[in-house]
Amino acid sequence: QKEVEQNSGPLSVPEGAIASLNCTYSDRGSQSFFWYRQYSGKSPELIMFIYSNGDKEDGRFTAQLNKASQYVSLLIRDSQPSDSATYLCAVKTQGGSEKLVFGKGTKLTVNP
Amino acid sequence: DAGITQSPRHKVTETGTPVTLRCHQTENHRYMYWYRQDPGHGLRLIHYSYGVKDTDKGEVSDGYSVSRSKTEDFLLTLESATSSQTSVYFCAISDPFETGLEGYGYTFGSGTRLTVV
């Protein structure tokens, strides 16, 4: 069973702080890694993906990947109340399958 | 969500009745997926399709069937609804051949909230 684990949270940070969301995965052959944001009552939306070791930055978001440690993270700088949502980590595993395995999500609250 | 619609958005049904949920896309994407989302379980794959008439099971397929007779429509049927199938159902689409990127992602529909009483 290929698993994706996220820190369960909830995570609460003050406005302007850095929020750090973490994810580990069990399949060492996993190829691509995704972060989705889901507001309450809404559908998930893709905010970042990464497939090479290191950092990938997009605006206030930075995804970090360490394949040796089977670890992927999402940093949100200058957190805003509008960032309050559940963040889902997803992994595309090896073998040519197009399926994504999702973690259970971490709920983030940014306090004004 | 642009290009992908789910119907109905909400449904209440009785135990033992069949229920069909519809996912319709206008993106001509090859892959379509049905997930269910439950508190404490996250998103779990029910069935997916990699082309017309080509479908396969996901991790929680028992009690569900799917059909895809044309590219744009992917139907999920609960053969005989049970209370354990009360959930939010999401359809998603993807097509790596469209993006040309290894790191493509899914686009999700708005979801169907199903309650089985």
mmCIF file of C-alpha atoms in Angstrom:
data_model
loop_
_atom_site.group_PDB
_atom_site.id
_atom_site.type_symbol
_atom_site.label_atom_id
_atom_site.label_comp_id
_atom_site.label_asym_id
_atom_site.label_seq_id
_atom_site.Cartn_x
_atom_site.Cartn_y
_atom_site.Cartn_z
ATOM 1 C CA GLN A 1 0.000 0.000 0.000
ATOM 2 C CA LYS A 2 1.548 3.243 -1.152
ATOM 3 C CA GLU A 3 1.101 5.843 1.535
ATOM 4 C CA VAL A 4 1.349 9.570 1.820
ATOM 5 C CA GLU A 5 1.513 11.011 5.321
ATOM 6 C CA GLN A 6 1.023 14.595 6.347
ATOM 7 C CA ASN A 7 1.365 16.266 9.718
ATOM 8 C CA SER A 8 -2.192 16.124 10.958
ATOM 9 C CA GLY A 9 -2.416 19.648 12.299
ATOM 10 C CA PRO A 10 -4.321 21.761 12.622
ATOM 11 C CA LEU A 11 -1.602 24.337 12.123
ATOM 12 C CA SER A 12 -2.127 27.892 13.285
ATOM 13 C CA VAL A 13 0.212 30.778 12.408
ATOM 14 C CA PRO A 14 -0.046 34.563 12.777
ATOM 15 C CA GLU A 15 -0.464 36.747 9.718
ATOM 16 C CA GLY A 16 2.883 37.492 8.091
ATOM 17 C CA ALA A 17 4.586 34.375 9.437
ATOM 18 C CA ILE A 18 5.961 31.417 7.486
ATOM 19 C CA ALA A 19 3.736 28.350 7.429
ATOM 20 C CA SER A 20 5.501 25.024 6.951
ATOM 21 C CA LEU A 21 3.604 21.977 5.749
ATOM 22 C CA ASN A 22 5.231 18.577 5.593
ATOM 23 C CA CYS A 23 4.621 15.333 3.755
ATOM 24 C CA THR A 24 6.362 11.958 3.599
ATOM 25 C CA TYR A 25 5.732 9.142 1.153
ATOM 26 C CA SER A 26 6.425 5.440 1.182
ATOM 27 C CA ASP A 27 7.096 4.634 -2.490
ATOM 28 C CA ARG A 28 10.739 5.391 -3.195
ATOM 29 C CA GLY A 29 10.060 5.306 -6.929
ATOM 30 C CA SER A 30 7.598 8.193 -6.781
ATOM 31 C CA GLN A 31 8.163 10.682 -9.553
ATOM 32 C CA SER A 32 6.095 13.811 -9.135
ATOM 33 C CA PHE A 33 4.733 15.627 -6.131
ATOM 34 C CA PHE A 34 1.859 18.032 -5.839
ATOM 35 C CA TRP A 35 0.359 20.439 -3.358
ATOM 36 C CA TYR A 36 -3.341 21.208 -3.512
ATOM 37 C CA ARG A 37 -5.242 23.808 -1.545
ATOM 38 C CA GLN A 38 -8.830 23.125 -0.548
ATOM 39 C CA TYR A 39 -11.063 25.746 0.980
ATOM 40 C CA SER A 40 -13.904 24.519 3.150
ATOM 41 C CA GLY A 41 -16.745 23.203 1.007
ATOM 42 C CA LYS A 42 -14.770 23.616 -2.209
ATOM 43 C CA SER A 43 -12.797 21.344 -4.503
ATOM 44 C CA PRO A 44 -9.014 20.963 -4.374
ATOM 45 C CA GLU A 45 -6.980 23.260 -6.602
ATOM 46 C CA LEU A 46 -3.393 22.681 -7.674
ATOM 47 C CA ILE A 47 -0.961 25.269 -6.349
ATOM 48 C CA MET A 48 2.462 23.673 -6.801
ATOM 49 C CA PHE A 49 4.169 20.656 -8.271
ATOM 50 C CA ILE A 50 7.774 19.522 -8.105
ATOM 51 C CA TYR A 51 9.711 16.573 -9.520
ATOM 52 C CA SER A 52 13.377 17.441 -9.009
ATOM 53 C CA ASN A 53 15.265 17.489 -5.745
ATOM 54 C CA GLY A 54 15.624 20.940 -4.285
ATOM 55 C CA ASP A 55 13.399 23.972 -4.079
ATOM 56 C CA LYS A 56 10.821 25.394 -6.435
ATOM 57 C CA GLU A 57 9.449 28.843 -5.811
ATOM 58 C CA ASP A 58 6.233 30.426 -7.074
ATOM 59 C CA GLY A 59 5.390 33.753 -5.492
ATOM 60 C CA ARG A 60 4.944 33.258 -1.755
ATOM 61 C CA PHE A 61 4.995 29.466 -2.121
ATOM 62 C CA THR A 62 8.093 27.255 -2.062
ATOM 63 C CA ALA A 63 7.980 23.499 -2.540
ATOM 64 C CA GLN A 64 10.949 21.500 -1.301
ATOM 65 C CA LEU A 65 11.727 17.924 -2.321
ATOM 66 C CA ASN A 66 14.210 15.473 -0.849
ATOM 67 C CA LYS A 67 13.864 12.119 -2.568
ATOM 68 C CA ALA A 68 16.531 10.445 -0.447
ATOM 69 C CA SER A 69 14.500 11.225 2.665
ATOM 70 C CA GLN A 70 11.186 10.718 0.845
ATOM 71 C CA TYR A 71 10.071 14.084 2.060
ATOM 72 C CA VAL A 72 8.308 17.003 0.437
ATOM 73 C CA SER A 73 7.301 20.262 2.044
ATOM 74 C CA LEU A 74 5.447 23.455 1.271
ATOM 75 C CA LEU A 75 6.453 26.798 2.724
ATOM 76 C CA ILE A 76 4.093 29.744 2.608
ATOM 77 C CA ARG A 77 5.822 33.051 3.262
ATOM 78 C CA ASP A 78 4.054 36.160 4.521
ATOM 79 C CA SER A 79 0.988 34.080 5.358
ATOM 80 C CA GLN A 80 -2.367 35.766 4.825
ATOM 81 C CA PRO A 81 -5.786 34.964 6.300
ATOM 82 C CA SER A 82 -6.820 34.004 2.757
ATOM 83 C CA ASP A 83 -4.295 31.144 2.957
ATOM 84 C CA SER A 84 -6.449 29.487 5.604
ATOM 85 C CA ALA A 85 -7.429 26.176 4.029
ATOM 86 C CA THR A 86 -6.606 22.488 4.047
ATOM 87 C CA TYR A 87 -3.462 21.608 2.111
ATOM 88 C CA LEU A 88 -3.263 18.227 0.425
ATOM 89 C CA CYS A 89 -0.034 16.537 -0.559
ATOM 90 C CA ALA A 90 -0.276 14.166 -3.543
ATOM 91 C CA VAL A 91 2.229 11.806 -5.079
ATOM 92 C CA LYS A 92 2.424 10.253 -8.520
ATOM 93 C CA THR A 93 4.020 6.881 -8.146
ATOM 94 C CA GLN A 94 6.210 4.934 -10.537
ATOM 95 C CA GLY A 95 5.065 2.364 -13.042
ATOM 96 C CA GLY A 96 3.455 4.564 -15.642
ATOM 97 C CA SER A 97 0.222 4.948 -13.726
ATOM 98 C CA GLU A 98 -1.359 8.368 -13.904
ATOM 99 C CA LYS A 99 -2.971 7.980 -10.509
ATOM 100 C CA LEU A 100 -2.246 10.284 -7.625
ATOM 101 C CA VAL A 101 -2.183 9.152 -4.005
ATOM 102 C CA PHE A 102 -3.278 11.846 -1.602
ATOM 103 C CA GLY A 103 -2.432 12.516 2.011
ATOM 104 C CA LYS A 104 -5.226 13.295 4.436
ATOM 105 C CA GLY A 105 -4.403 16.973 4.462
ATOM 106 C CA THR A 106 -3.261 19.573 6.962
ATOM 107 C CA LYS A 107 -5.632 22.319 8.002
ATOM 108 C CA LEU A 108 -3.933 25.712 8.175
ATOM 109 C CA THR A 109 -5.377 28.733 9.952
ATOM 110 C CA VAL A 110 -3.727 32.135 9.557
ATOM 111 C CA ASN A 111 -4.765 34.481 12.349
ATOM 112 C CA PRO A 112 -5.023 38.236 11.628
ATOM 113 C CA ASP B 1 -14.622 24.792 -12.323
ATOM 114 C CA ALA B 2 -13.904 25.587 -15.929
ATOM 115 C CA GLY B 3 -14.169 22.624 -18.278
ATOM 116 C CA ILE B 4 -15.492 20.068 -15.812
ATOM 117 C CA THR B 5 -18.937 19.833 -14.293
ATOM 118 C CA GLN B 6 -20.510 17.370 -11.919
ATOM 119 C CA SER B 7 -24.182 16.644 -11.495
ATOM 120 C CA PRO B 8 -26.092 16.656 -9.309
ATOM 121 C CA ARG B 9 -24.373 18.934 -6.787
ATOM 122 C CA HIS B 10 -26.394 17.535 -3.900
ATOM 123 C CA LYS B 11 -28.449 14.399 -3.567
ATOM 124 C CA VAL B 12 -30.272 12.609 -0.793
ATOM 125 C CA THR B 13 -31.254 9.037 -1.492
ATOM 126 C CA GLU B 14 -32.574 6.052 0.394
ATOM 127 C CA THR B 15 -30.627 2.955 1.321
ATOM 128 C CA GLY B 16 -30.862 0.281 -1.349
ATOM 129 C CA THR B 17 -31.590 2.553 -4.283
ATOM 130 C CA PRO B 18 -29.264 2.891 -7.275
ATOM 131 C CA VAL B 19 -27.645 6.278 -7.795
ATOM 132 C CA THR B 20 -25.707 7.648 -10.771
ATOM 133 C CA LEU B 21 -23.393 10.626 -10.611
ATOM 134 C CA ARG B 22 -22.240 12.320 -13.767
ATOM 135 C CA CYS B 23 -18.977 13.999 -14.650
ATOM 136 C CA HIS B 24 -18.790 15.988 -17.869
ATOM 137 C CA GLN B 25 -15.657 17.622 -19.311
ATOM 138 C CA THR B 26 -15.082 19.881 -22.276
ATOM 139 C CA GLU B 27 -11.261 19.667 -22.178
ATOM 140 C CA ASN B 28 -10.953 16.477 -24.245
ATOM 141 C CA HIS B 29 -8.708 15.064 -21.509
ATOM 142 C CA ARG B 30 -7.909 11.396 -21.740
ATOM 143 C CA TYR B 31 -7.947 10.490 -18.048
ATOM 144 C CA MET B 32 -10.886 10.810 -15.710
ATOM 145 C CA TYR B 33 -11.160 9.822 -12.039
ATOM 146 C CA TRP B 34 -13.735 9.435 -9.320
ATOM 147 C CA TYR B 35 -12.671 10.084 -5.730
ATOM 148 C CA ARG B 36 -14.564 10.192 -2.496
ATOM 149 C CA GLN B 37 -13.566 12.444 0.376
ATOM 150 C CA ASP B 38 -14.400 11.635 3.962
ATOM 151 C CA PRO B 39 -13.215 13.153 7.259
ATOM 152 C CA GLY B 40 -10.204 11.276 8.529
ATOM 153 C CA HIS B 41 -9.635 9.494 5.218
ATOM 154 C CA GLY B 42 -8.823 12.196 2.751
ATOM 155 C CA LEU B 43 -9.309 11.624 -0.954
ATOM 156 C CA ARG B 44 -9.590 7.996 -1.976
ATOM 157 C CA LEU B 45 -9.723 6.743 -5.548
ATOM 158 C CA ILE B 46 -12.840 4.781 -6.502
ATOM 159 C CA HIS B 47 -12.387 4.172 -10.240
ATOM 160 C CA TYR B 48 -10.567 5.792 -13.081
ATOM 161 C CA SER B 49 -10.619 5.783 -16.849
ATOM 162 C CA TYR B 50 -7.760 6.129 -19.320
ATOM 163 C CA GLY B 51 -9.921 6.278 -22.416
ATOM 164 C CA VAL B 52 -13.319 5.501 -23.841
ATOM 165 C CA LYS B 53 -14.479 2.130 -22.501
ATOM 166 C CA ASP B 54 -11.168 1.732 -20.629
ATOM 167 C CA THR B 55 -11.655 1.782 -16.884
ATOM 168 C CA ASP B 56 -9.997 0.320 -13.830
ATOM 169 C CA LYS B 57 -10.576 0.005 -10.113
ATOM 170 C CA GLY B 58 -9.145 2.197 -7.418
ATOM 171 C CA GLU B 59 -8.625 1.434 -3.742
ATOM 172 C CA VAL B 60 -12.298 1.700 -2.669
ATOM 173 C CA SER B 61 -14.221 0.320 -5.647
ATOM 174 C CA ASP B 62 -16.541 -2.134 -3.877
ATOM 175 C CA GLY B 63 -20.187 -1.155 -4.395
ATOM 176 C CA TYR B 64 -19.381 1.170 -7.280
ATOM 177 C CA SER B 65 -19.305 0.803 -11.045
ATOM 178 C CA VAL B 66 -18.365 3.224 -13.802
ATOM 179 C CA SER B 67 -18.900 3.711 -17.480
ATOM 180 C CA ARG B 68 -17.301 5.875 -20.101
ATOM 181 C CA SER B 69 -18.963 5.647 -23.483
ATOM 182 C CA LYS B 70 -17.530 8.917 -24.782
ATOM 183 C CA THR B 71 -14.525 11.055 -23.948
ATOM 184 C CA GLU B 72 -16.461 13.792 -22.218
ATOM 185 C CA ASP B 73 -18.614 11.757 -19.818
ATOM 186 C CA PHE B 74 -17.670 9.522 -16.908
ATOM 187 C CA LEU B 75 -20.529 8.060 -14.884
ATOM 188 C CA LEU B 76 -20.290 6.649 -11.366
ATOM 189 C CA THR B 77 -23.061 4.296 -10.249
ATOM 190 C CA LEU B 78 -23.781 3.113 -6.752
ATOM 191 C CA GLU B 79 -25.530 -0.150 -7.419
ATOM 192 C CA SER B 80 -27.421 -0.229 -4.116
ATOM 193 C CA ALA B 81 -26.631 2.753 -1.945
ATOM 194 C CA THR B 82 -25.596 2.219 1.682
ATOM 195 C CA SER B 83 -25.099 4.698 4.503
ATOM 196 C CA SER B 84 -21.330 4.100 4.310
ATOM 197 C CA GLN B 85 -21.409 5.673 0.856
ATOM 198 C CA THR B 86 -22.518 9.005 2.276
ATOM 199 C CA SER B 87 -19.654 11.217 1.167
ATOM 200 C CA VAL B 88 -18.491 14.010 -1.075
ATOM 201 C CA TYR B 89 -17.617 12.691 -4.517
ATOM 202 C CA PHE B 90 -15.119 14.463 -6.727
ATOM 203 C CA CYS B 91 -14.442 13.896 -10.372
ATOM 204 C CA ALA B 92 -11.041 14.866 -11.753
ATOM 205 C CA ILE B 93 -9.452 15.014 -15.184
ATOM 206 C CA SER B 94 -5.892 14.988 -16.472
ATOM 207 C CA ASP B 95 -3.930 14.464 -19.645
ATOM 208 C CA PRO B 96 -0.131 14.428 -19.628
ATOM 209 C CA PHE B 97 -0.102 14.363 -23.398
ATOM 210 C CA GLU B 98 -1.812 17.734 -23.404
ATOM 211 C CA THR B 99 0.585 19.430 -21.037
ATOM 212 C CA GLY B 100 3.776 17.769 -22.198
ATOM 213 C CA LEU B 101 5.013 17.948 -18.623
ATOM 214 C CA GLU B 102 5.806 15.106 -16.304
ATOM 215 C CA GLY B 103 4.523 17.162 -13.443
ATOM 216 C CA TYR B 104 0.931 17.613 -14.577
ATOM 217 C CA GLY B 105 -1.878 17.637 -12.066
ATOM 218 C CA TYR B 106 -5.548 16.988 -11.854
ATOM 219 C CA THR B 107 -8.347 19.471 -12.336
ATOM 220 C CA PHE B 108 -11.255 18.737 -10.017
ATOM 221 C CA GLY B 109 -14.943 19.248 -10.458
ATOM 222 C CA SER B 110 -16.990 21.044 -7.818
ATOM 223 C CA GLY B 111 -18.084 17.828 -6.160
ATOM 224 C CA THR B 112 -21.329 16.038 -5.383
ATOM 225 C CA ARG B 113 -22.494 15.771 -1.793
ATOM 226 C CA LEU B 114 -24.370 12.499 -1.463
ATOM 227 C CA THR B 115 -26.355 11.555 1.601
ATOM 228 C CA VAL B 116 -27.768 8.036 1.951
ATOM 229 C CA VAL B 117 -30.525 7.792 4.554
#
